[in-house]
Amino acid sequence: MVETYARPRFGAPREPKNLVNPGSRLAQMIDFVTASHARAVAFLLLCSALFFLPGFFNIPPVDRDEPRFAQATKQMVESGDPVDIRFQDDVRYKKPVGIYWMQSAAVQTATALGLPKAQLRIWVYRIPSLIGAVGAVLLTYWAALAFVTRRGSVLAALLLCASVLLSVEARLAKTDAMLLLTVVAAMGALARVYLSWQRGEDPARPPWSWPTIFWTALAGGILIKGPLILMFAGLTILTLAILDRGASWLWRLRPVWGLIWMLVLVMPWFVAIYWRAGETFFTDSVGGDMLSKLAAQESHGAPPGLYLLLFWITFWPGAPLAGMAVPAVWRARREPGAQYLLAWLVPSWIVFELVLTKLPHYVLPLYPAIAILTVGALERRVLSRSAWLIRGGAWWFAIPALAAILAVVGAIMLTRQPVFLSWPLFAIAMILGLFAWWLYEDVRAERSLLNAIAAALFLAFAVYGVVLPSLTTLFPSAEIARALRNVVCVGPKAAAAGFHEPSLVFMTDTSTLLTDGSGAADFLNQGSCRFALVEQRSERAFVQRAEAIGLRYNAATRIDGYNISQGRPVSIAIFRSEGTE
């Protein structure tokens, strides 16, 4: 292959001249979209829509975190109180208010636009996550421009866009996609300040734009997920200061004015919640949530090394190429750009590996750095030629193949339906993954990468667009809510025994009582238009209590499903008070 441009150094990008088609229509497309920033941004917006929208509107609430956030937001909208955060009668002070405000704005906007029952549609609460995911892709492109060419920046953004982990988070009404946006904005601005210092640039009037973006992003991250964003920025700065034996460049961030601006943005709500709840918020969020992660919180403990193992799935399809880039990145570790990206990545990754509580999304804010490092090695054509690393290209085919088998077998086991509509999509994903593997050459790695990204797109269509929406048994709360909506009586009330998932509260009503079998019988005895949702393991207690109090009731229906948060099948009987239809 003819080399089309000089190899750029990390931190000193140069645009290619006299582009030569590397022999792929996908590469021709990249040639076209990288002709200008406007085309690149439009292309990334289109790719984000294609990757993130399948299943976005029709996958029901996924227990447990997503409906917890959505229900707390729903109660905030219902109460008109923008300060307090509650799930039913319990305070929910694990996270600050930022994501709830964003979700509330989405719900209120949808209601104002005339969307029926906007408060009950989970996709409305997912809109901030979608915005966060799309914004993170665009900001990765912007951040990468400080290190690689425009073409490389588009590829880095595509790596993040196609990653399995971001595809999941873009469809969940949680904090992580929006946190990613703030982290990439802060680290992109910090990179420009650091690299300008490394290049010896000393302008008479340093720009205010980069410090403004940095400190504003830090404030946004704090309001969304507390001080976690400070760890990413702080460890990066500390590592660079140690390696460079100084950090005089930090004055270019205008830290005094920046800290004042950050406090202006974050302090009003913290003062308001302290005025409302005293020390309870800080006790629950810092002590009950953040510090408890040092232990195995909520049975999510795992030994060090888990994130490295999960990386090969959660960063697919970029993971095989990232593995091939490791030797080159290590050799370039003292170049300013590579040094900065490694300072962003390595210290925080070590912290997450050492912390006992492990969830896959914790390391998501580090993936943009990996994407840029990978593309930097690709552009310089210094990917490893080691046979055992190149064999990792088989992973481009293995993931679609394994996903197809698991999806089809799982659908047959759960619904007795083989989801035929997904088969052509899985087949195309496997073929593209096979091409990516077979056609791989170190001088034409981009061709394989683009085929792998296309495979990821069809895999997203299959999994999120076809398979998951068809697995109704995985979402029993949706079936229960549908059954309760068909009742004739006015103002139905419900109590749940043995099935207390947050999705049930969100999809039925805030007043839904979470109790045991005996309590469900007492609830049903208090009047008409009442329903007891009794899981099979609690039915005996319900029947015994009903006999003891002389309760007369009717069995409306039974819903069989699978509780994904507990990993077990459930069978829920819906009992109604006598005379209720």
Coordinates of C-alpha atoms in Angstrom, one line a residue:
M1 CA 0.0 0.0 0.0
V2 CA 1.2 3.5 -0.9
E3 CA 1.7 5.6 2.2
T4 CA -0.6 8.6 1.9
Y5 CA 0.9 10.9 4.6
A6 CA 3.7 11.2 7.0
R7 CA 3.4 9.4 10.3
P8 CA 2.2 11.8 12.9
R9 CA 3.5 11.9 16.4
F10 CA 1.1 11.8 19.3
G11 CA 0.4 15.4 20.2
A12 CA 1.6 16.8 16.8
P13 CA -1.2 15.9 14.3
R14 CA -0.9 16.7 10.6
E15 CA -3.6 16.3 8.0
P16 CA -2.8 13.9 5.1
K17 CA -2.2 15.2 1.6
N18 CA -3.1 13.7 -1.7
L19 CA -5.2 10.9 -0.2
V20 CA -4.9 7.6 -1.9
N21 CA -7.8 5.1 -1.8
P22 CA -6.5 2.1 0.2
G23 CA -8.7 -0.2 -1.8
S24 CA -12.0 -0.3 0.2
R25 CA -15.3 1.3 -0.3
L26 CA -15.5 1.8 3.4
A27 CA -12.2 3.6 3.2
Q28 CA -13.5 5.7 0.3
M29 CA -16.4 6.7 2.6
I30 CA -13.9 7.8 5.3
D31 CA -12.0 9.8 2.6
F32 CA -15.2 11.6 1.8
V33 CA -16.4 12.4 5.3
T34 CA -13.0 13.5 6.6
A35 CA -12.7 16.2 3.9
S36 CA -14.1 18.7 6.4
H37 CA -15.1 19.0 10.0
A38 CA -18.7 19.5 9.1
R39 CA -18.8 16.3 7.1
A40 CA -17.1 14.4 9.9
V41 CA -19.5 15.7 12.6
A42 CA -22.5 14.9 10.4
F43 CA -21.2 11.4 9.7
L44 CA -20.6 10.7 13.4
L45 CA -24.1 11.9 14.2
L46 CA -25.5 9.5 11.7
C47 CA -23.4 6.6 13.0
S48 CA -24.5 7.4 16.6
A49 CA -28.2 7.3 15.6
L50 CA -27.7 4.0 13.8
F51 CA -25.8 2.4 16.7
F52 CA -27.9 3.8 19.6
L53 CA -31.5 4.0 18.4
P54 CA -32.3 0.3 17.7
G55 CA -34.4 -0.8 20.7
F56 CA -34.1 2.6 22.4
F57 CA -37.9 3.1 22.3
N58 CA -39.2 -0.4 22.9
I59 CA -36.9 -2.1 25.4
P60 CA -38.8 -2.0 28.7
P61 CA -37.1 -0.7 31.9
V62 CA -34.1 -2.8 32.8
D63 CA -33.8 -3.6 36.6
R64 CA -32.5 -2.4 38.8
D65 CA -30.7 0.9 38.5
E66 CA -32.5 2.3 35.4
P67 CA -36.0 2.2 36.9
R68 CA -34.7 3.5 40.3
F69 CA -33.4 6.6 38.5
A70 CA -36.6 7.0 36.4
Q71 CA -38.9 6.5 39.4
A72 CA -37.0 9.1 41.5
T73 CA -37.3 11.5 38.5
K74 CA -41.0 10.7 38.1
Q75 CA -41.6 11.6 41.8
M76 CA -39.6 14.8 41.4
V77 CA -41.9 15.8 38.5
E78 CA -45.0 14.7 40.4
S79 CA -44.0 16.6 43.6
G80 CA -42.6 19.7 41.8
D81 CA -39.6 19.5 44.2
P82 CA -36.3 19.9 42.3
V83 CA -34.2 19.5 45.4
D84 CA -35.2 16.3 47.1
I85 CA -34.6 12.8 45.6
R86 CA -36.8 10.0 46.7
F87 CA -37.9 6.5 45.7
Q88 CA -41.4 6.1 47.1
D89 CA -41.0 7.2 50.7
D90 CA -37.3 6.5 51.0
V91 CA -34.6 9.1 50.3
R92 CA -32.3 8.4 47.4
Y93 CA -29.1 10.3 48.1
K94 CA -26.5 8.0 46.5
K95 CA -26.0 10.4 43.5
P96 CA -26.3 14.2 43.1
V97 CA -29.2 15.8 41.3
G98 CA -27.8 16.4 37.9
I99 CA -29.2 13.4 36.0
Y100 CA -32.6 13.8 37.7
W101 CA -32.8 17.4 36.5
M102 CA -32.0 16.3 33.0
Q103 CA -34.5 13.5 33.0
S104 CA -37.2 15.8 34.5
A105 CA -36.5 18.3 31.7
A106 CA -37.0 15.5 29.2
V107 CA -40.3 14.4 30.7
Q108 CA -41.7 17.9 31.0
T109 CA -40.7 18.8 27.5
A110 CA -42.3 15.6 26.2
T111 CA -45.5 16.4 28.1
A112 CA -45.5 20.0 26.8
L113 CA -45.2 18.6 23.3
G114 CA -48.3 16.6 23.8
L115 CA -46.8 13.1 24.2
P116 CA -49.5 10.9 26.0
K117 CA -48.4 9.5 29.3
A118 CA -44.9 10.8 29.0
Q119 CA -44.1 10.1 32.6
L120 CA -44.7 6.3 32.0
R121 CA -42.5 6.0 28.9
I122 CA -39.0 4.8 29.9
W123 CA -37.5 6.0 26.6
V124 CA -38.2 9.6 27.6
Y125 CA -36.0 9.2 30.7
R126 CA -33.3 7.7 28.4
I127 CA -33.0 10.9 26.3
P128 CA -30.2 12.4 28.6
S129 CA -28.2 9.1 28.2
L130 CA -28.7 9.2 24.4
I131 CA -27.5 12.9 24.4
G132 CA -24.6 11.9 26.6
A133 CA -23.5 9.0 24.4
V134 CA -23.8 11.1 21.2
G135 CA -22.0 14.0 22.8
A136 CA -19.2 11.7 24.1
V137 CA -18.7 10.4 20.5
L138 CA -18.4 14.0 19.1
L139 CA -16.2 15.1 22.0
T140 CA -13.9 12.1 21.4
Y141 CA -13.5 13.3 17.9
W142 CA -12.7 16.8 19.2
A143 CA -10.3 15.5 21.8
A144 CA -8.5 13.2 19.4
L145 CA -7.8 16.1 17.1
A146 CA -5.1 17.2 19.6
F147 CA -3.3 13.9 19.0
V148 CA -4.0 12.5 15.5
T149 CA -5.3 13.5 12.1
R150 CA -8.9 14.3 11.3
R151 CA -9.2 10.8 9.8
G152 CA -7.7 9.3 12.9
S153 CA -10.1 11.3 15.0
V154 CA -13.1 10.0 13.2
L155 CA -11.8 6.5 13.6
A156 CA -11.3 7.0 17.3
A157 CA -14.8 8.4 17.7
L158 CA -16.2 5.4 15.7
L159 CA -14.3 3.0 18.0
L160 CA -16.1 4.5 21.0
C161 CA -19.4 4.7 19.2
A162 CA -19.3 1.0 18.2
S163 CA -18.1 -0.3 21.6
V164 CA -20.4 -2.7 23.4
L165 CA -20.3 -0.8 26.7
L166 CA -21.4 2.6 25.3
S167 CA -24.1 0.9 23.2
V168 CA -25.6 -0.5 26.5
E169 CA -25.2 2.8 28.5
A170 CA -26.8 4.9 25.7
R171 CA -30.0 2.8 26.2
L172 CA -30.2 3.1 30.0
A173 CA -31.6 6.0 32.0
K174 CA -28.6 6.3 34.2
T175 CA -25.7 8.6 34.9
D176 CA -22.8 6.9 33.0
A177 CA -23.3 8.1 29.4
M178 CA -23.7 11.7 30.6
L179 CA -20.7 11.4 32.9
L180 CA -18.6 10.1 30.0
L181 CA -19.5 13.3 28.1
T182 CA -18.3 15.5 30.9
V183 CA -15.1 13.5 31.3
V184 CA -14.2 13.6 27.6
A185 CA -14.9 17.4 27.6
A186 CA -12.6 18.0 30.6
M187 CA -9.8 15.7 29.4
G188 CA -9.9 17.1 25.9
A189 CA -9.5 20.6 27.2
L190 CA -6.8 19.6 29.6
A191 CA -4.9 17.9 26.8
R192 CA -4.9 21.0 24.7
V193 CA -3.4 23.0 27.6
Y194 CA -0.8 20.4 28.4
L195 CA 0.3 19.8 24.8
S196 CA 0.5 23.6 24.1
W197 CA 2.9 23.8 27.0
Q198 CA 4.9 20.8 25.8
R199 CA 5.3 22.4 22.4
G200 CA 6.7 25.5 24.0
E201 CA 3.8 27.8 23.1
D202 CA 3.6 30.8 25.4
P203 CA 1.0 33.1 24.0
A204 CA 0.7 36.6 25.5
R205 CA -3.0 36.0 26.1
P206 CA -3.7 32.4 26.8
P207 CA -7.2 31.4 25.6
W208 CA -10.0 31.3 28.1
S209 CA -11.9 28.6 26.1
W210 CA -10.0 25.6 27.3
P211 CA -10.1 26.5 31.0
T212 CA -13.8 27.3 30.7
I213 CA -14.6 23.9 29.1
F214 CA -12.5 22.2 31.7
W215 CA -14.0 23.7 34.8
T216 CA -17.5 23.6 33.5
A217 CA -17.2 20.0 32.6
L218 CA -15.9 19.2 36.1
A219 CA -18.9 21.0 37.6
G220 CA -21.2 19.0 35.4
G221 CA -19.5 15.7 36.3
I222 CA -19.8 16.5 40.0
L223 CA -23.5 17.3 39.7
I224 CA -24.1 14.1 37.8
K225 CA -22.0 11.5 39.8
G226 CA -20.2 13.3 42.6
P227 CA -16.4 13.7 42.8
L228 CA -15.5 10.8 40.5
I229 CA -14.6 13.1 37.7
L230 CA -12.1 14.8 40.0
M231 CA -10.3 11.4 40.3
F232 CA -9.8 11.2 36.5
A233 CA -8.5 14.7 36.1
G234 CA -6.6 14.7 39.4
L235 CA -4.7 11.4 38.8
T236 CA -3.9 12.5 35.3
I237 CA -2.4 15.8 36.5
L238 CA -0.5 14.1 39.4
T239 CA 1.0 11.5 37.0
L240 CA 2.1 14.1 34.5
A241 CA 3.6 16.3 37.3
I242 CA 5.6 13.3 38.5
L243 CA 6.8 12.4 35.0
D244 CA 7.6 16.0 34.0
R245 CA 9.0 16.9 37.4
G246 CA 6.8 19.9 37.5
A247 CA 3.3 21.2 36.6
S248 CA 3.8 24.9 35.9
W249 CA 1.4 24.4 32.9
L250 CA -1.5 24.2 35.3
W251 CA -1.5 28.0 35.6
R252 CA -2.8 28.1 32.1
L253 CA -6.0 26.5 33.4
R254 CA -6.5 29.7 35.5
P255 CA -7.2 27.6 38.6
V256 CA -8.3 30.4 40.9
W257 CA -11.0 31.7 38.6
G258 CA -11.8 28.1 37.5
L259 CA -12.4 26.9 41.1
I260 CA -14.6 29.9 41.8
W261 CA -16.7 29.2 38.6
M262 CA -17.0 25.5 39.4
L263 CA -18.2 26.3 43.0
V264 CA -20.7 28.8 41.6
L265 CA -22.2 26.0 39.5
V266 CA -22.3 23.2 42.0
M267 CA -22.8 24.9 45.4
P268 CA -26.4 26.1 45.1
W269 CA -27.9 22.6 45.0
F270 CA -25.5 21.2 47.7
V271 CA -26.5 24.1 49.9
A272 CA -30.2 23.4 49.2
I273 CA -30.0 19.7 49.9
Y274 CA -28.0 20.4 53.1
W275 CA -30.6 22.8 54.2
R276 CA -33.3 20.2 53.4
A277 CA -31.7 17.0 54.7
G278 CA -28.7 18.1 56.8
E279 CA -25.8 15.6 56.7
T280 CA -28.0 12.8 55.5
F281 CA -27.1 13.4 51.8
F282 CA -23.4 13.5 52.4
T283 CA -23.5 10.4 54.7
D284 CA -25.5 8.4 52.1
S285 CA -23.6 9.5 49.0
V286 CA -20.0 9.6 50.3
G287 CA -20.2 7.0 53.1
G288 CA -23.0 4.8 52.0
D289 CA -22.3 4.8 48.3
M290 CA -18.8 5.9 47.3
L291 CA -16.7 4.6 50.2
S292 CA -18.7 1.4 50.5
K293 CA -17.4 0.5 47.0
L294 CA -14.1 -0.1 48.6
A295 CA -15.8 -3.3 49.9
A296 CA -18.0 -5.6 47.8
Q297 CA -21.1 -3.5 47.5
E298 CA -24.4 -5.2 46.6
S299 CA -22.6 -8.5 45.9
H300 CA -20.6 -6.9 43.0
G301 CA -17.2 -7.8 44.4
A302 CA -14.5 -9.3 42.2
P303 CA -10.7 -9.7 42.2
P304 CA -8.2 -7.4 40.3
G305 CA -8.0 -8.2 36.6
L306 CA -11.8 -8.4 36.0
Y307 CA -11.9 -5.2 33.9
L308 CA -9.0 -6.4 31.8
L309 CA -10.9 -9.6 31.0
L310 CA -14.2 -7.7 30.3
F311 CA -12.4 -5.3 28.1
W312 CA -12.2 -7.8 25.3
I313 CA -16.0 -7.8 25.2
T314 CA -17.0 -4.3 26.4
F315 CA -14.6 -2.5 24.0
W316 CA -15.3 -4.8 21.0
P317 CA -14.8 -4.3 18.1
G318 CA -11.8 -2.1 19.0
A319 CA -10.3 -4.5 21.5
P320 CA -8.3 -6.7 19.1
L321 CA -6.7 -3.7 17.5
A322 CA -6.0 -2.2 20.9
G323 CA -4.2 -5.3 21.9
M324 CA -2.0 -5.0 18.7
A325 CA -1.3 -1.4 19.6
V326 CA 0.1 -2.0 23.1
P327 CA 3.8 -2.6 22.1
A328 CA 3.9 0.6 20.0
V329 CA 2.1 2.6 22.7
W330 CA 4.6 1.5 25.2
R331 CA 7.5 2.5 23.0
A332 CA 6.0 5.9 22.5
R333 CA 5.2 6.4 26.2
R334 CA 7.5 9.4 26.6
E335 CA 6.1 11.3 23.7
P336 CA 3.9 14.1 25.0
G337 CA 0.6 12.8 23.4
A338 CA 1.1 9.2 24.4
Q339 CA 2.2 10.2 27.9
Y340 CA -0.9 12.3 28.4
L341 CA -3.2 9.6 27.2
L342 CA -1.5 6.9 29.4
A343 CA -1.7 9.3 32.4
W344 CA -5.5 9.5 31.7
L345 CA -5.8 5.7 31.4
V346 CA -3.4 3.8 33.6
P347 CA -3.7 5.3 37.1
S348 CA -7.5 5.3 37.1
W349 CA -7.6 1.8 35.7
I350 CA -5.4 0.6 38.5
V351 CA -7.7 2.2 41.0
F352 CA -10.7 0.5 39.6
E353 CA -8.9 -2.9 39.5
L354 CA -8.0 -2.5 43.2
V355 CA -11.4 -1.4 44.4
L356 CA -13.4 -4.5 45.4
T357 CA -16.8 -3.4 43.9
K358 CA -16.7 -3.9 40.2
L359 CA -19.3 -3.1 37.6
P360 CA -18.4 -3.0 33.9
H361 CA -19.4 0.7 33.3
Y362 CA -17.0 2.1 35.9
V363 CA -14.1 2.1 33.3
L364 CA -16.2 3.7 30.5
P365 CA -14.6 7.2 30.9
L366 CA -11.2 5.6 30.1
Y367 CA -12.2 4.2 26.8
P368 CA -11.7 7.4 24.7
A369 CA -8.1 7.4 25.8
I370 CA -7.7 3.8 24.6
A371 CA -9.5 4.6 21.3
I372 CA -7.1 7.5 20.6
L373 CA -4.0 5.5 21.5
T374 CA -5.1 2.6 19.3
V375 CA -5.7 4.9 16.3
G376 CA -2.4 6.7 16.9
A377 CA -0.6 3.4 16.5
L378 CA -2.8 2.5 13.4
E379 CA -2.0 5.8 11.7
R380 CA 1.7 5.4 12.3
R381 CA 1.5 1.8 11.0
V382 CA 3.3 0.5 14.0
L383 CA 0.8 -2.1 15.1
S384 CA 2.4 -5.3 16.4
R385 CA 3.2 -8.0 14.0
S386 CA 3.4 -10.6 16.7
A387 CA 1.6 -13.7 15.6
W388 CA -0.2 -14.3 18.9
L389 CA -1.6 -10.7 18.9
I390 CA -2.6 -10.9 15.3
R391 CA -4.6 -14.1 16.1
G392 CA -6.7 -11.9 18.3
G393 CA -8.3 -10.7 15.1
A394 CA -10.4 -13.8 15.2
W395 CA -12.3 -12.1 18.0
W396 CA -14.0 -9.9 15.3
F397 CA -15.8 -13.0 14.1
A398 CA -16.1 -14.8 17.4
I399 CA -18.2 -12.1 19.1
P400 CA -21.0 -12.0 16.5
A401 CA -21.0 -15.8 16.3
L402 CA -21.3 -16.2 20.1
A403 CA -23.9 -13.5 20.3
A404 CA -26.0 -15.1 17.6
I405 CA -25.9 -18.5 19.4
L406 CA -26.7 -17.1 22.8
A407 CA -29.5 -14.8 21.5
V408 CA -31.2 -17.5 19.5
V409 CA -30.9 -20.2 22.1
G410 CA -31.9 -17.8 24.9
A411 CA -35.0 -16.7 22.9
I412 CA -36.0 -20.3 22.2
M413 CA -35.6 -21.2 25.9
L414 CA -37.5 -18.1 27.2
T415 CA -40.2 -17.5 24.6
R416 CA -40.2 -20.7 22.4
Q417 CA -39.6 -18.4 19.5
P418 CA -36.4 -18.5 17.4
V419 CA -36.5 -14.8 16.4
F420 CA -36.1 -15.4 12.7
L421 CA -35.9 -11.7 11.9
S422 CA -32.6 -11.5 13.6
W423 CA -30.9 -14.3 11.7
P424 CA -30.0 -12.3 8.5
L425 CA -28.6 -9.5 10.7
F426 CA -26.5 -11.9 12.7
A427 CA -25.3 -13.5 9.4
I428 CA -24.2 -10.2 8.0
A429 CA -22.4 -9.3 11.2
M430 CA -20.6 -12.7 11.2
I431 CA -19.6 -12.3 7.5
L432 CA -18.2 -8.8 8.1
G433 CA -16.4 -10.0 11.2
L434 CA -14.9 -12.8 9.2
F435 CA -13.8 -10.4 6.5
A436 CA -12.2 -8.2 9.2
W437 CA -10.2 -11.2 10.4
W438 CA -9.2 -12.8 7.1
L439 CA -8.3 -9.5 5.4
Y440 CA -6.2 -8.2 8.2
E441 CA -2.7 -6.9 7.3
D442 CA -0.7 -4.5 9.4
V443 CA -0.5 -2.0 6.5
R444 CA -4.2 -2.2 5.9
A445 CA -5.5 -2.5 9.4
E446 CA -8.0 0.3 8.8
R447 CA -9.8 -1.9 6.3
S448 CA -10.3 -4.6 8.9
L449 CA -11.3 -2.1 11.5
L450 CA -14.0 -0.6 9.3
N451 CA -15.4 -4.0 8.5
A452 CA -15.4 -4.8 12.2
I453 CA -17.3 -1.6 13.0
A454 CA -19.8 -2.5 10.3
A455 CA -20.2 -5.9 11.9
A456 CA -20.9 -4.2 15.2
L457 CA -23.6 -2.1 13.6
F458 CA -25.5 -5.1 12.3
L459 CA -25.0 -6.8 15.6
A460 CA -26.6 -3.9 17.3
F461 CA -29.6 -4.1 14.9
A462 CA -30.0 -7.8 15.7
V463 CA -29.6 -7.7 19.5
Y464 CA -31.2 -4.4 20.5
G465 CA -33.6 -4.0 17.6
V466 CA -35.0 -7.5 17.3
V467 CA -34.0 -9.9 20.1
L468 CA -34.3 -8.0 23.3
P469 CA -37.7 -6.4 22.6
S470 CA -39.0 -9.9 21.8
L471 CA -37.9 -11.4 25.1
T472 CA -41.0 -10.3 27.0
T473 CA -40.4 -12.9 29.8
L474 CA -37.3 -10.9 30.9
F475 CA -39.6 -7.9 31.7
P476 CA -42.5 -9.2 33.9
S477 CA -43.2 -5.7 35.2
A478 CA -44.2 -4.6 31.7
E479 CA -46.7 -7.5 31.5
I480 CA -48.1 -6.8 34.9
A481 CA -48.5 -3.1 34.1
R482 CA -50.3 -4.0 30.9
A483 CA -52.7 -6.3 32.8
L484 CA -53.5 -3.5 35.3
R485 CA -54.1 -1.0 32.5
N486 CA -56.9 -3.3 31.2
V487 CA -59.0 -3.2 34.4
V488 CA -62.4 -1.5 34.4
C489 CA -62.4 0.1 37.9
V490 CA -61.2 3.6 38.5
G491 CA -58.0 4.3 40.3
P492 CA -56.6 0.8 40.8
K493 CA -54.2 0.3 43.7
A494 CA -51.7 -2.5 43.9
A495 CA -49.5 -4.3 46.4
A496 CA -46.6 -6.6 45.5
A497 CA -45.4 -9.6 47.5
G498 CA -42.2 -11.4 46.7
F499 CA -41.5 -9.3 43.6
H500 CA -40.2 -5.9 44.6
E501 CA -38.3 -4.8 41.5
P502 CA -38.1 -1.0 40.9
S503 CA -39.5 -1.5 37.4
L504 CA -42.7 -2.6 38.9
V505 CA -43.1 0.6 40.9
F506 CA -42.2 2.7 37.9
M507 CA -44.6 1.0 35.5
T508 CA -47.6 0.7 37.9
D509 CA -47.8 3.6 40.4
T510 CA -45.7 5.4 43.0
S511 CA -48.1 4.2 45.7
T512 CA -47.6 0.5 44.9
L513 CA -47.1 -1.2 48.2
L514 CA -44.1 -3.5 48.5
T515 CA -44.9 -6.1 51.2
D516 CA -45.1 -9.8 51.9
G517 CA -47.8 -12.4 51.3
S518 CA -49.6 -11.6 54.5
G519 CA -49.4 -7.9 53.9
A520 CA -50.8 -8.3 50.4
A521 CA -53.9 -10.1 51.8
D522 CA -54.5 -7.3 54.3
F523 CA -54.1 -4.8 51.5
L524 CA -56.7 -6.5 49.4
N525 CA -59.1 -6.6 52.3
Q526 CA -59.2 -2.8 52.6
G527 CA -61.5 -2.1 49.7
S528 CA -62.4 -2.6 46.0
C529 CA -60.3 -1.9 43.0
R530 CA -57.3 -3.4 44.7
F531 CA -54.9 -5.9 43.3
A532 CA -52.3 -8.2 45.0
L533 CA -49.3 -9.1 42.8
V534 CA -48.1 -12.3 44.6
E535 CA -45.0 -14.2 43.5
Q536 CA -45.3 -17.9 43.8
R537 CA -43.0 -18.2 46.8
S538 CA -45.3 -15.8 48.7
E539 CA -48.6 -17.4 47.7
R540 CA -48.8 -19.7 50.7
A541 CA -48.5 -16.9 53.2
F542 CA -51.1 -14.9 51.2
V543 CA -53.6 -17.8 51.2
Q544 CA -53.1 -18.5 54.9
R545 CA -53.7 -14.8 55.8
A546 CA -56.7 -14.6 53.5
E547 CA -58.3 -17.5 55.2
A548 CA -57.6 -16.1 58.6
I549 CA -59.2 -12.8 57.9
G550 CA -62.0 -14.2 55.8
L551 CA -60.9 -12.4 52.6
R552 CA -62.8 -13.1 49.5
Y553 CA -60.8 -12.6 46.3
N554 CA -60.6 -13.6 42.7
A555 CA -57.6 -14.7 40.6
A556 CA -57.3 -12.4 37.6
T557 CA -54.3 -13.9 35.8
R558 CA -50.8 -15.3 36.2
I559 CA -47.6 -13.9 34.6
D560 CA -44.6 -16.1 34.2
G561 CA -41.2 -14.5 33.6
Y562 CA -37.6 -14.2 34.6
N563 CA -36.1 -11.9 37.1
I564 CA -32.8 -10.8 35.5
S565 CA -31.6 -8.9 38.6
Q566 CA -31.9 -12.1 40.8
G567 CA -31.2 -14.6 38.0
R568 CA -34.3 -16.8 38.6
P569 CA -37.7 -17.5 37.1
V570 CA -40.8 -15.9 38.7
S571 CA -44.5 -16.7 38.5
I572 CA -46.7 -13.8 39.7
A573 CA -50.4 -14.3 40.3
I574 CA -52.6 -11.2 40.2
F575 CA -55.4 -11.4 42.7
R576 CA -58.2 -8.9 42.9
S577 CA -60.6 -8.0 45.6
E578 CA -64.1 -9.5 45.1
G579 CA -66.3 -7.4 42.8
T580 CA -63.3 -5.8 41.0
E581 CA -63.1 -6.2 37.3

